[in-house]
Coordinates of C-alpha atoms and ligand atoms in Angstrom, one line a residue:
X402 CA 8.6 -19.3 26.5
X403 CA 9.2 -16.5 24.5
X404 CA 9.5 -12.6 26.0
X405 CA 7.1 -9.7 24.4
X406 CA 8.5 -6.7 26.5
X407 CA 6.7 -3.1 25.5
X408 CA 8.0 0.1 27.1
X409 CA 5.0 3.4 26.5
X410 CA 7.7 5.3 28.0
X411 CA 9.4 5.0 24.7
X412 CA 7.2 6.6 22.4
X413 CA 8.9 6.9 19.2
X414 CA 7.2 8.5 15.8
X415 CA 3.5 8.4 14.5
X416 CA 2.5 5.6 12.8
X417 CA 1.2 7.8 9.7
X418 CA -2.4 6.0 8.9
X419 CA -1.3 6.6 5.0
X420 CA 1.1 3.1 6.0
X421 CA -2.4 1.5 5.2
X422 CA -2.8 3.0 1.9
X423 CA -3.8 1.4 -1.1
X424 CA -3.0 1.5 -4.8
X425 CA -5.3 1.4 -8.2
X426 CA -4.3 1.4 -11.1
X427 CA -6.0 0.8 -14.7
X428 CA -4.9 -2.9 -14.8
X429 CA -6.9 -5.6 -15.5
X430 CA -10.4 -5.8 -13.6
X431 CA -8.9 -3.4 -10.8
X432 CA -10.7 0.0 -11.7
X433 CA -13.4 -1.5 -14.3
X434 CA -15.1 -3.6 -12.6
X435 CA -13.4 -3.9 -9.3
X436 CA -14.0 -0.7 -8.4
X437 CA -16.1 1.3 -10.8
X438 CA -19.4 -0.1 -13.2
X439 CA -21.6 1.9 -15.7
X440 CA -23.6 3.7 -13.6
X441 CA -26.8 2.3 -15.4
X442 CA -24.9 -1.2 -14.3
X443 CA -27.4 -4.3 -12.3
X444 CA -24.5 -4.0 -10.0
X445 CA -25.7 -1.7 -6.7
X446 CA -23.6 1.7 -7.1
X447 CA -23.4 5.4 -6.4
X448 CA -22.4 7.4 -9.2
X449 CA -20.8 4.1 -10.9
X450 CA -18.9 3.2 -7.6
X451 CA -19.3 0.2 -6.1
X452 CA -21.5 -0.1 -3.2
X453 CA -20.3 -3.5 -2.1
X454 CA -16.4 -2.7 -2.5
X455 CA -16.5 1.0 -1.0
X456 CA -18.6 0.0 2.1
X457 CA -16.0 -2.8 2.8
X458 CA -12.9 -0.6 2.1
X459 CA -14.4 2.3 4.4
X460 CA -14.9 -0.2 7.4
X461 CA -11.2 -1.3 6.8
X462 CA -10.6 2.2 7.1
X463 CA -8.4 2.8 3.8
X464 CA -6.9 6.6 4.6
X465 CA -5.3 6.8 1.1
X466 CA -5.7 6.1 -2.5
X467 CA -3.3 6.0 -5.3
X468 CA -4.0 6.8 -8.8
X469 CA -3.9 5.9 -12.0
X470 CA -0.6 3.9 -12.2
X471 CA 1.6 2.2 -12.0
X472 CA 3.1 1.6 -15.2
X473 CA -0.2 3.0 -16.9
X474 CA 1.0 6.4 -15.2
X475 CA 3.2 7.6 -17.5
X476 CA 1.0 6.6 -20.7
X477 CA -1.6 8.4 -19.6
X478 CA -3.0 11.8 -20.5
X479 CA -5.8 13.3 -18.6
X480 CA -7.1 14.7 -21.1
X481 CA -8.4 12.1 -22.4
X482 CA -10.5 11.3 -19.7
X483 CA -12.5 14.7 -18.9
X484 CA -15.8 16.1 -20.1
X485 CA -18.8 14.2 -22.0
X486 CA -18.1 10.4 -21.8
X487 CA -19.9 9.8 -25.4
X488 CA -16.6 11.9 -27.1
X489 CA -13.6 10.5 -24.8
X490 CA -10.7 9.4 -26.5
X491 CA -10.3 5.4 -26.5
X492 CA -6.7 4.4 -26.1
X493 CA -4.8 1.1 -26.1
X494 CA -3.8 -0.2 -22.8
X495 CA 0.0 -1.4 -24.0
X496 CA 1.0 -2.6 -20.5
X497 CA -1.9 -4.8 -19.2
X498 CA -3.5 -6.5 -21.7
X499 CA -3.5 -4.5 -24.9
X500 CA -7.5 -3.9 -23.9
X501 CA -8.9 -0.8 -24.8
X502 CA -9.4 1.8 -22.0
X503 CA -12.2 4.1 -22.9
X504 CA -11.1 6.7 -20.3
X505 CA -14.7 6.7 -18.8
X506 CA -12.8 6.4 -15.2
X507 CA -10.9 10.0 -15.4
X508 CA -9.6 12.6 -12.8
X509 CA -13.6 12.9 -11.7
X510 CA -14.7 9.9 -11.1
X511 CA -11.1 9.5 -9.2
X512 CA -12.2 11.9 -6.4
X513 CA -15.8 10.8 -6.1
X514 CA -14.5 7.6 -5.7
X515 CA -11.9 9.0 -2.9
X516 CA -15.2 11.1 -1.4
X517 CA -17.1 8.3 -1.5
X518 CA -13.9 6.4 0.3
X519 CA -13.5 9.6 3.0
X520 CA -9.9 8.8 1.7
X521 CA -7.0 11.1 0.9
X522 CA -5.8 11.3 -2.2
X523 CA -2.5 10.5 -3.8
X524 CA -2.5 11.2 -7.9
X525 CA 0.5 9.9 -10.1
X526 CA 1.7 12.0 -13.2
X527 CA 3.0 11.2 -16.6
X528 CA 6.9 11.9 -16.9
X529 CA 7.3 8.7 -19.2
X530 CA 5.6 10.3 -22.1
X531 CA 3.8 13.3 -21.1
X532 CA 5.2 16.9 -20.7
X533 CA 5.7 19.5 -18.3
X534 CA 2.9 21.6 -19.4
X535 CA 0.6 18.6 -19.2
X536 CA 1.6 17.8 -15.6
X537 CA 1.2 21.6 -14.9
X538 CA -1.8 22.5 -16.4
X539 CA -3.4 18.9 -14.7
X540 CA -2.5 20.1 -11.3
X541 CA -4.0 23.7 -12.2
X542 CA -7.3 21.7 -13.5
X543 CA -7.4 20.0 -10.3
X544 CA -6.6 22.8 -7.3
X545 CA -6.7 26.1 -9.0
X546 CA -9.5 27.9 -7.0
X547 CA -10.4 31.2 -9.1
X548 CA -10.0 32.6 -12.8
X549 CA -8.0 30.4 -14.9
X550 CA -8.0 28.2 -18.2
X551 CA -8.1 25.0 -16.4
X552 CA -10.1 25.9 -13.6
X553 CA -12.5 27.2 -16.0
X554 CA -12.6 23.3 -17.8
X555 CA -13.3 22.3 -14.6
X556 CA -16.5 24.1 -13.8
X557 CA -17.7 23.3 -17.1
X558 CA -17.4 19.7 -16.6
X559 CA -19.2 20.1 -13.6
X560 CA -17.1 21.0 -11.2
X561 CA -16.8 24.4 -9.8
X562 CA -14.6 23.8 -6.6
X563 CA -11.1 22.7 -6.8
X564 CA -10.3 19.3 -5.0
X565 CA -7.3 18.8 -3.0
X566 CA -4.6 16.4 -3.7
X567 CA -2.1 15.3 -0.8
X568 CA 0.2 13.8 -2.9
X569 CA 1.1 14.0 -6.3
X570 CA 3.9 11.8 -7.6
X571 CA 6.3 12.9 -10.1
X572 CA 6.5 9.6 -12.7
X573 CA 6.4 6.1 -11.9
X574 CA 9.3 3.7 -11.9
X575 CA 11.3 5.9 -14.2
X576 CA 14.2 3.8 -14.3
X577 CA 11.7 1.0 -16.1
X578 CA 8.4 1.2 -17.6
X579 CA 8.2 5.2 -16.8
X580 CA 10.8 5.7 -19.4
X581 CA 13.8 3.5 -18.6
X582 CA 16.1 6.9 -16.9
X583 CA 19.7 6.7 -15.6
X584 CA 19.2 8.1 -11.9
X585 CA 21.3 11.4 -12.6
X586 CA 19.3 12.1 -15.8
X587 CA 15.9 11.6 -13.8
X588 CA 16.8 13.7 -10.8
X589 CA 17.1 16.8 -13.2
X590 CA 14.2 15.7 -15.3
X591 CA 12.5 15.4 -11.4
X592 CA 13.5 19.2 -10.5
X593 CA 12.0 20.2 -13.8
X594 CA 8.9 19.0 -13.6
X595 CA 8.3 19.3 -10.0
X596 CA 9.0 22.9 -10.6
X597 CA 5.5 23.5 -12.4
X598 CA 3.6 21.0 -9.6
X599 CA 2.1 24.6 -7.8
X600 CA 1.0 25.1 -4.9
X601 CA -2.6 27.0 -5.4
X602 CA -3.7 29.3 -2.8
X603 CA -4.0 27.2 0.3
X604 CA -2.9 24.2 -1.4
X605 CA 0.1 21.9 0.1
X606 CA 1.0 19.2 -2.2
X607 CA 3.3 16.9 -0.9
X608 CA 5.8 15.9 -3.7
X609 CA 6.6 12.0 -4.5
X610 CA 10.2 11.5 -6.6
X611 CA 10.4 8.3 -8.5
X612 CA 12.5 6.2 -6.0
X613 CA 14.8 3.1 -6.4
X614 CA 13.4 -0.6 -7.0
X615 CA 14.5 -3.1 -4.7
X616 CA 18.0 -2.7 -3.5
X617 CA 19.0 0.4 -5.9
X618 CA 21.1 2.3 -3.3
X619 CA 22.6 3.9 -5.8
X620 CA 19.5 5.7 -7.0
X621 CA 18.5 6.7 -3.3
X622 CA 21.9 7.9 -3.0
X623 CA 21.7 10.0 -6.8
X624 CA 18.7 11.1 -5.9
X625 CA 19.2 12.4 -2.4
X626 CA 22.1 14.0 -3.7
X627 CA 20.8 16.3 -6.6
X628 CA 17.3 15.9 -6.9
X629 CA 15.8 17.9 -3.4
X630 CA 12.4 20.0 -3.3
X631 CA 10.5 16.4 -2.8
X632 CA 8.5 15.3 0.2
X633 CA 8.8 11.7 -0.1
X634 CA 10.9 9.3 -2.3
X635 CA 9.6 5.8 -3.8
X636 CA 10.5 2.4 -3.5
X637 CA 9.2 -0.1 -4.9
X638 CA 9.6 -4.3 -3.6
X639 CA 7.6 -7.4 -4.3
X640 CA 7.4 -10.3 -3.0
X641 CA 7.8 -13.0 -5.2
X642 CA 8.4 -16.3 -4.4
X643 CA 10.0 -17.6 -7.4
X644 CA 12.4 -15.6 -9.8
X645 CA 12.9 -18.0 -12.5
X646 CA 10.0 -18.5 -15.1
X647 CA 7.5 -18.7 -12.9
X648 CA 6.7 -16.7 -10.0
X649 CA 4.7 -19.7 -8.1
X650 CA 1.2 -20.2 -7.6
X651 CA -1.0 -18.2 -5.4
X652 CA -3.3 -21.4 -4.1
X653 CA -0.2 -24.3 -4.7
X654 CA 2.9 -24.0 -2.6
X655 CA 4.8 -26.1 -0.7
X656 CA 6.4 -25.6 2.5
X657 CA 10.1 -24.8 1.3
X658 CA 8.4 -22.2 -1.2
X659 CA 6.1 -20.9 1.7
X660 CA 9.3 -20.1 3.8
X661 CA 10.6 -18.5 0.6
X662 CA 8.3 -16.2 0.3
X663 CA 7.9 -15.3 4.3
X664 CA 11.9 -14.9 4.2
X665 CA 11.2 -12.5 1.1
X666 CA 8.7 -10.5 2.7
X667 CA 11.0 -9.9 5.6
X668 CA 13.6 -8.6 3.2
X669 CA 11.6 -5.3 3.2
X670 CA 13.0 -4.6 7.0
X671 CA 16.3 -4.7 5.3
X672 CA 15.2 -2.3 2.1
X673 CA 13.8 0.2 4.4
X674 CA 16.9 0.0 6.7
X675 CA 19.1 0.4 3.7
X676 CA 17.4 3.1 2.1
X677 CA 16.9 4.9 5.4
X678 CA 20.4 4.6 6.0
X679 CA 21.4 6.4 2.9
X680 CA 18.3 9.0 3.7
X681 CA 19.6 10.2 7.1
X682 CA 23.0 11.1 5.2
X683 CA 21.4 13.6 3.2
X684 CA 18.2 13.9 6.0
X685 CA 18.8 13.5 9.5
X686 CA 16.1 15.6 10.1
X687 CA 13.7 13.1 8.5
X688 CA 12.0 15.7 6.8
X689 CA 11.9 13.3 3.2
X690 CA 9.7 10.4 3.3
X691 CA 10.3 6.8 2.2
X692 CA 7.1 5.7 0.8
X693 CA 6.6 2.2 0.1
X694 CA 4.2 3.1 -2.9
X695 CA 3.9 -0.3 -4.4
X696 CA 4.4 -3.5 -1.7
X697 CA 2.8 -7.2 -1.8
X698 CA 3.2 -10.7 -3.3
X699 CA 3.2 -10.9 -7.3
X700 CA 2.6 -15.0 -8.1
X701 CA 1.5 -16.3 -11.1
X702 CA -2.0 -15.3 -12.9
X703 CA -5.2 -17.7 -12.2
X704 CA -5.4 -19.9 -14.6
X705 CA -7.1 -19.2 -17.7
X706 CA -7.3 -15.2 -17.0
X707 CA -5.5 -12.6 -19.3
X708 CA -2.1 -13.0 -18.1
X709 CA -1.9 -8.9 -18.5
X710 CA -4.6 -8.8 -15.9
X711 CA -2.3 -9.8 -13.1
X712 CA -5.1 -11.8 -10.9
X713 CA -3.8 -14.2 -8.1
X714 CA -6.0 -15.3 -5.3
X715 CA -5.2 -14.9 -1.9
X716 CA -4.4 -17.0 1.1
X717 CA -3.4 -17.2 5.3
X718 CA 0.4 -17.1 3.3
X719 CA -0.6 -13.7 1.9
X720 CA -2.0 -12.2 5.3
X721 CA 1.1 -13.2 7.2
X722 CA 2.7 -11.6 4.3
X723 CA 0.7 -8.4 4.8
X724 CA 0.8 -8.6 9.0
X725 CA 4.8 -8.9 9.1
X726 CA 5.1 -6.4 6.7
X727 CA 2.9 -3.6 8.2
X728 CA 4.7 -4.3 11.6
X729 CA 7.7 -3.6 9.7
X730 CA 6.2 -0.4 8.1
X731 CA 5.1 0.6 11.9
X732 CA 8.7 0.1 13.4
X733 CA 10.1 1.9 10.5
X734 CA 7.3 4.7 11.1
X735 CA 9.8 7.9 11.7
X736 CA 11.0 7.5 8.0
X737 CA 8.1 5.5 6.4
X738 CA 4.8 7.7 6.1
X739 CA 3.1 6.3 3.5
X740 CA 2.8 2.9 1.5
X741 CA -0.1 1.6 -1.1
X742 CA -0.1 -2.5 -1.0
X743 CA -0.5 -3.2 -5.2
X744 CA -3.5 -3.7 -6.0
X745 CA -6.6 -2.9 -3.8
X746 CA -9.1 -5.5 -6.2
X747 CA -8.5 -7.8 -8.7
X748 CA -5.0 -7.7 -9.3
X749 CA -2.2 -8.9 -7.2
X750 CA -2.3 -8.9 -3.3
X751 CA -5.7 -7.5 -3.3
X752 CA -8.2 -7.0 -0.2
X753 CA -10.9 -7.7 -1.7
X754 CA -12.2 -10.2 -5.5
X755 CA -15.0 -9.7 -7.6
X756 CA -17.0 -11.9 -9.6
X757 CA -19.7 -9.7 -12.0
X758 CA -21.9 -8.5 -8.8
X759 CA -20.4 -10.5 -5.9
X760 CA -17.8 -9.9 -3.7
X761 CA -15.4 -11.6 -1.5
X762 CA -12.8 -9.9 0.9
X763 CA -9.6 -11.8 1.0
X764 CA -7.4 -12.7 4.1
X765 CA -5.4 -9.5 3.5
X766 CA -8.3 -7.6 3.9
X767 CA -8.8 -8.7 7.4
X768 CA -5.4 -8.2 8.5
X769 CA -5.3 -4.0 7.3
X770 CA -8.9 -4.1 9.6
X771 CA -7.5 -5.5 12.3
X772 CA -4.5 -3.2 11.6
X773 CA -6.6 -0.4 11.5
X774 CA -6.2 0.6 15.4
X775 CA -2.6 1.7 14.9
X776 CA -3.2 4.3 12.5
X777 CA -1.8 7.7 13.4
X778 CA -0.9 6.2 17.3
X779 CA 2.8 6.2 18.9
X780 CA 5.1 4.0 18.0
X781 CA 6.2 2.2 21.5
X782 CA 9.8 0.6 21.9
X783 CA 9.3 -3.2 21.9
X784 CA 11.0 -6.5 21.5
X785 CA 9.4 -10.1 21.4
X786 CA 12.0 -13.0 21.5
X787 CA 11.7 -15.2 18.8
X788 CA 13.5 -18.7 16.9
X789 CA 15.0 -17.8 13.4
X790 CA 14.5 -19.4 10.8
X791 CA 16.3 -19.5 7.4
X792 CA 14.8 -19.7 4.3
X793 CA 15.9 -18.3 0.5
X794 CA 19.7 -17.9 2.4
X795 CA 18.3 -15.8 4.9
X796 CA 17.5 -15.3 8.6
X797 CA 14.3 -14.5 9.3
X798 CA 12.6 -14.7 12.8
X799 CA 8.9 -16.6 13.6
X800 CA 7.6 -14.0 15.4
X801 CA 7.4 -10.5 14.1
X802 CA 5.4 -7.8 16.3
X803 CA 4.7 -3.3 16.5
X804 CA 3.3 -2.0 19.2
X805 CA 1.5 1.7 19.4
X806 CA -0.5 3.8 22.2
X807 CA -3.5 5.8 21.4
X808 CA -4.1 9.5 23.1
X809 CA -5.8 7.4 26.0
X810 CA -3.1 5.2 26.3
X811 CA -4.6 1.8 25.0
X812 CA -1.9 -0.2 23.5
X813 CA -2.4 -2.4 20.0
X814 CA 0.1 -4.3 19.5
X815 CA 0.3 -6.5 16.9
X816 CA 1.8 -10.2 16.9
X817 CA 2.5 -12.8 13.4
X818 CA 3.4 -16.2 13.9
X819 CA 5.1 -17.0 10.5
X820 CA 5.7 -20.5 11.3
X821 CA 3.2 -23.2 9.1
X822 CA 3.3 -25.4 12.0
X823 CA 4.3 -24.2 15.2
X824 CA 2.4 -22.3 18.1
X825 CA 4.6 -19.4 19.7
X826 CA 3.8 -18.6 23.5
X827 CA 4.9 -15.8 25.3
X828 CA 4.9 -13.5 28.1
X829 CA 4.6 -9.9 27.3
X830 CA 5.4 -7.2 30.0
X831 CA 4.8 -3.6 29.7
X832 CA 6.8 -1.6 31.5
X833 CA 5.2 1.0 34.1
X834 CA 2.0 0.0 32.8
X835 CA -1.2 -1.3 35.1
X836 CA -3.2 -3.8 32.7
X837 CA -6.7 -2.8 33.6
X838 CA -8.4 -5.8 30.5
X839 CA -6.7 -7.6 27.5
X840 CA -9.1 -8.2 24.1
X841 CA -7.9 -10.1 20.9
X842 CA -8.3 -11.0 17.9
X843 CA -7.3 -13.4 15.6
X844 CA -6.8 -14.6 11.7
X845 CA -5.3 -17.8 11.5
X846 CA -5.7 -21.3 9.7
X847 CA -3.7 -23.3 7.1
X848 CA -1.4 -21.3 4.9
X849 CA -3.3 -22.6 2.1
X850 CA -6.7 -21.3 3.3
X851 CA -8.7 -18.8 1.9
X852 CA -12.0 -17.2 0.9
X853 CA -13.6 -18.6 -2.7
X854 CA -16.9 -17.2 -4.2
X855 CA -18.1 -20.6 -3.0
X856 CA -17.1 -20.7 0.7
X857 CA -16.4 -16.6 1.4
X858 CA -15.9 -16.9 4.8
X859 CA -13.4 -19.6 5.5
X860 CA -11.0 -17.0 6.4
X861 CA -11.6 -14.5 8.8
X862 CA -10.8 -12.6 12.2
X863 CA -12.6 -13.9 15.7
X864 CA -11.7 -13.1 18.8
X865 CA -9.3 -14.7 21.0
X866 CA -9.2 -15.2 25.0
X867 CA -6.3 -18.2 25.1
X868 CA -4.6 -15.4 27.5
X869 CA -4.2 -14.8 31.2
X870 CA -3.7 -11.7 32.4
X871 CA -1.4 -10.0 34.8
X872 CA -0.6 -7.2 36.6
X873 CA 1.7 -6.0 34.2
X874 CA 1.3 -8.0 31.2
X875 CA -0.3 -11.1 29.9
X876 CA 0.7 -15.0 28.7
X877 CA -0.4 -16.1 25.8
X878 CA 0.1 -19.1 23.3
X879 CA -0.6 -18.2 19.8
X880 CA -1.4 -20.9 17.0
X881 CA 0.9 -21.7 13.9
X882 CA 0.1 -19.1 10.8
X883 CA -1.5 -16.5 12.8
X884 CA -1.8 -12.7 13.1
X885 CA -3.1 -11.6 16.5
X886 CA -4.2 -7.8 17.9
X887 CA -4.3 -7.8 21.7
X888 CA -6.1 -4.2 22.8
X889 CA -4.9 -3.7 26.4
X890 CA -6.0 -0.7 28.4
X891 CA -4.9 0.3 31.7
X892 CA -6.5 1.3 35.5
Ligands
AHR715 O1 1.6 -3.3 -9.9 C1 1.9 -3.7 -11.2 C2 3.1 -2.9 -11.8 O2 4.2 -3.2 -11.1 C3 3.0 -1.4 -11.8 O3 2.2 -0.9 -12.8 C4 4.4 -1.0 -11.9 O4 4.7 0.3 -11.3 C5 5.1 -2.2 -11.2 O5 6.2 -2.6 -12.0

């Protein structure tokens, strides 16, 4: 029998709730139609949003948005997406699908959607192919509260007060699709433009530098070294199962290709090791954040979709994919404050599908709900035993676990069982600790599983009472492919 020890009198960092963030971008069926219809649509919305998705996104608890891209970031000019909808300038979109975007979703309908959401909000700007003036006079349009040019638009397109933004990130993936940069040349082209990103009145914006892909140390390192006056830094990992031609399947996998792509996922403890590592050279005060600002699986798209739509479907393999990855995020909580899983609807690891006017939420969905309770608790010091397995010329171990303690010292601690066949039990002790009750929940059934517009609930959290509690702890056996939450409170 494995060991689960948890220790609250190791309290470690807050677990920032933006870890749960999310990520839309204008890609595919993601904002049109995922998120936002014609407000004269059949489909029930409030000001074009839709009623269905922001309801179930809100009881998930999603604490962050990000927005517009993505590669689409850096080809896109706000501009073109203010004032009277009838005159909006209709563009191509050259990275996802060559459709046309008629900029109807623009910088407004952004923060109704994030009021609507009671999220925060985290906008990306345009280094790729947009200027500094742009960027500057967009963040003036947006916060500038008084007498101004841009202020001025703003009220007459209907908006007198200025809306805050919490993060603003400077370019996306500027070492690819955000204009294919050599790290030195972007950290200079970083302090230019963040230069002009102001800080209105009361206004604190915290400052996102285009950070490395993958294992880039070298641009962590470049741009720790020269580029400073940021907040947070980027990085950017996917999980993809297959390198080669194709990436795999999101619905047909078999085993060796699901241990793949758990062994993949895992990777990300290394990245943000790594990364952090390089960070606390520079940083040892932590005061720069990684932020994991696109995360997930990428697979092949559903057959007979636009392939520059990106739309995969969704399965238990994806939720332990999301489960061991936010405990990751969690552990890794004094460095990592924010992440955004790519893409919240319709397009890649997404939490929840649409079809027209229905709706299904995906296995993923249900593990950021369950996931919710850690938001902005303390990290606890904790260890679970656990077998290794090795997969893709890796370790990686079967059980993967966070654990954090609310203000009135209730513990969630959260528990994946990677394994496609295998139950895990275990006895967890938590040190100094008088365990007053033990709830759980559970998601768990066949990797392949998952929630079709035929049969939408196939997949999805119950609770769970295969545990027997002690004074200090409880035993537990927990099925093959499974994410469990025990809540455990104290006398
Ligand atoms: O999420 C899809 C794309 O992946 C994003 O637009 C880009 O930033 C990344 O390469």
């Amino acid at each position: 029998m494995d060991k689960y020890l948890i220790n609250p009198n190791q309290k470690i960092s807050t677990i920032n709730k933006d870890i749960y963030g999310h990520f839309s971008e204008h890609l595919g069926r993601c904002i049109y139609e995922g998120l936002f219809v014609d407000p004269d649509s059949p489909i029930p919305n409030v000001n074009g949003m839709r009623i269905d998705v922001v309801e179930a996104l809100k009881e998930m608890g999603i604490p962050v948005l990000r927005w517009p891209g993505g590669c689409f970031a850096d080809e896109y000019h706000w501009m073109d997406g203010i004032g009277d909808k009838s005159k909006r300038k209709k563009m191509i979109n050259t990275h996802w699908g060559g459709v046309v975007e008629d900029n109807s979703f623009g910088t407004h309908e952004y923060f109704e959607l994030c009021r609507q959401l009671g999220c925060d909000t985290y906008i990306n700007g345009n280094v790729g192919s947009g200027s500094v003036r742009e960027m500057n006079e967009w963040v003036e349009y947006m916060t500038f509260d008084g007498t101004s040019p841009m202020a001025q638009l703003r009220k007459e397109n209907g908006h007198a007060e200025p809306w805050k933004i919490k993060y603003f990130g400077v370019g996306n993936e500027n070492w690819g699709c955000g204009g294919n940069m050599l790290p030195d040349y972007y950290a200079n082209v970083y302090r230019r433009y963040q230069t002009y990103v102001r800080n209105y009145g009361s206004s604190r914006i915290l400052k996102v530098a285009c950070g490395p892909n993958d294992d880039d140390y070298n641009w962590t390192d470049t741009l720790m070294k020269h580029a400073r006056h940021m907040s947070a830094l980027s990085l950017h990992y996917y999980t993809v199962p297959n390198v080669y031609k194709w990436r795999g399947k999101a619905l047909e996998f078999d085993s060796v290709e699901y241990e793949t792509t758990i062994s993949k996922a895992y990777r990300m403890e290394e990245l943000v090791t790594r990364h952090g590592e390089i960070m606390n050279r520079y940083d040892p005060q932590k005061r720069v954040s990684l932020v994991v600002d696109e995360w997930g699986t990428w697979y092949d798209v559903e057959e007979g979709t636009n392939p520059g739509f990106l739309y995969q479907q969704n399965t238990m393999r994806d939720a332990i994919v999301a489960g061991l990855t936010l405990n990751i995020f969690n552990k890794h909580s004094d460095r990592v404050r924010m992440a955004n899983i790519a893409q919240t609807v319709n397009v890649l690891q997404s939490v929840a599908l649409t079809d027209g006017a229905d709706m299904l939420l995906t296995p993923t969905y249900y593990v950021f709900k369950m996931y919710k309770d850690h938001q902005n608790n303390t990290l606890l010091g904790s260890y679970l035993t656990s077998k290794e397995y090795e997969a893709d010329h890796r370790l990686y171990p079967q059980l993967l676990e966070s654990a954090s303690m609310d203000e009135n010292g209730v513990i969630t601690a959260t528990v994946v069982n990677t394994s496609e066949t295998e139950s895990a039990a275990f006895k967890t002790q938590i040190a100094d600790y008088a365990v007053k009750s033990v709830k759980a929940e559970i998601l768990t059934g066949a990797s392949h599983a998952y929630n079709s517009f035929e049969t939408k609930d196939s997949v999805k959290t119950r609770s769970f009472d295969a545990f027997t509690v002690s004074g200090d702890g409880f035993e537990t056996e927990i099925p093959a492919c499974s994410v469990v939450k025990f809540t455990v409170s104290h006398e």
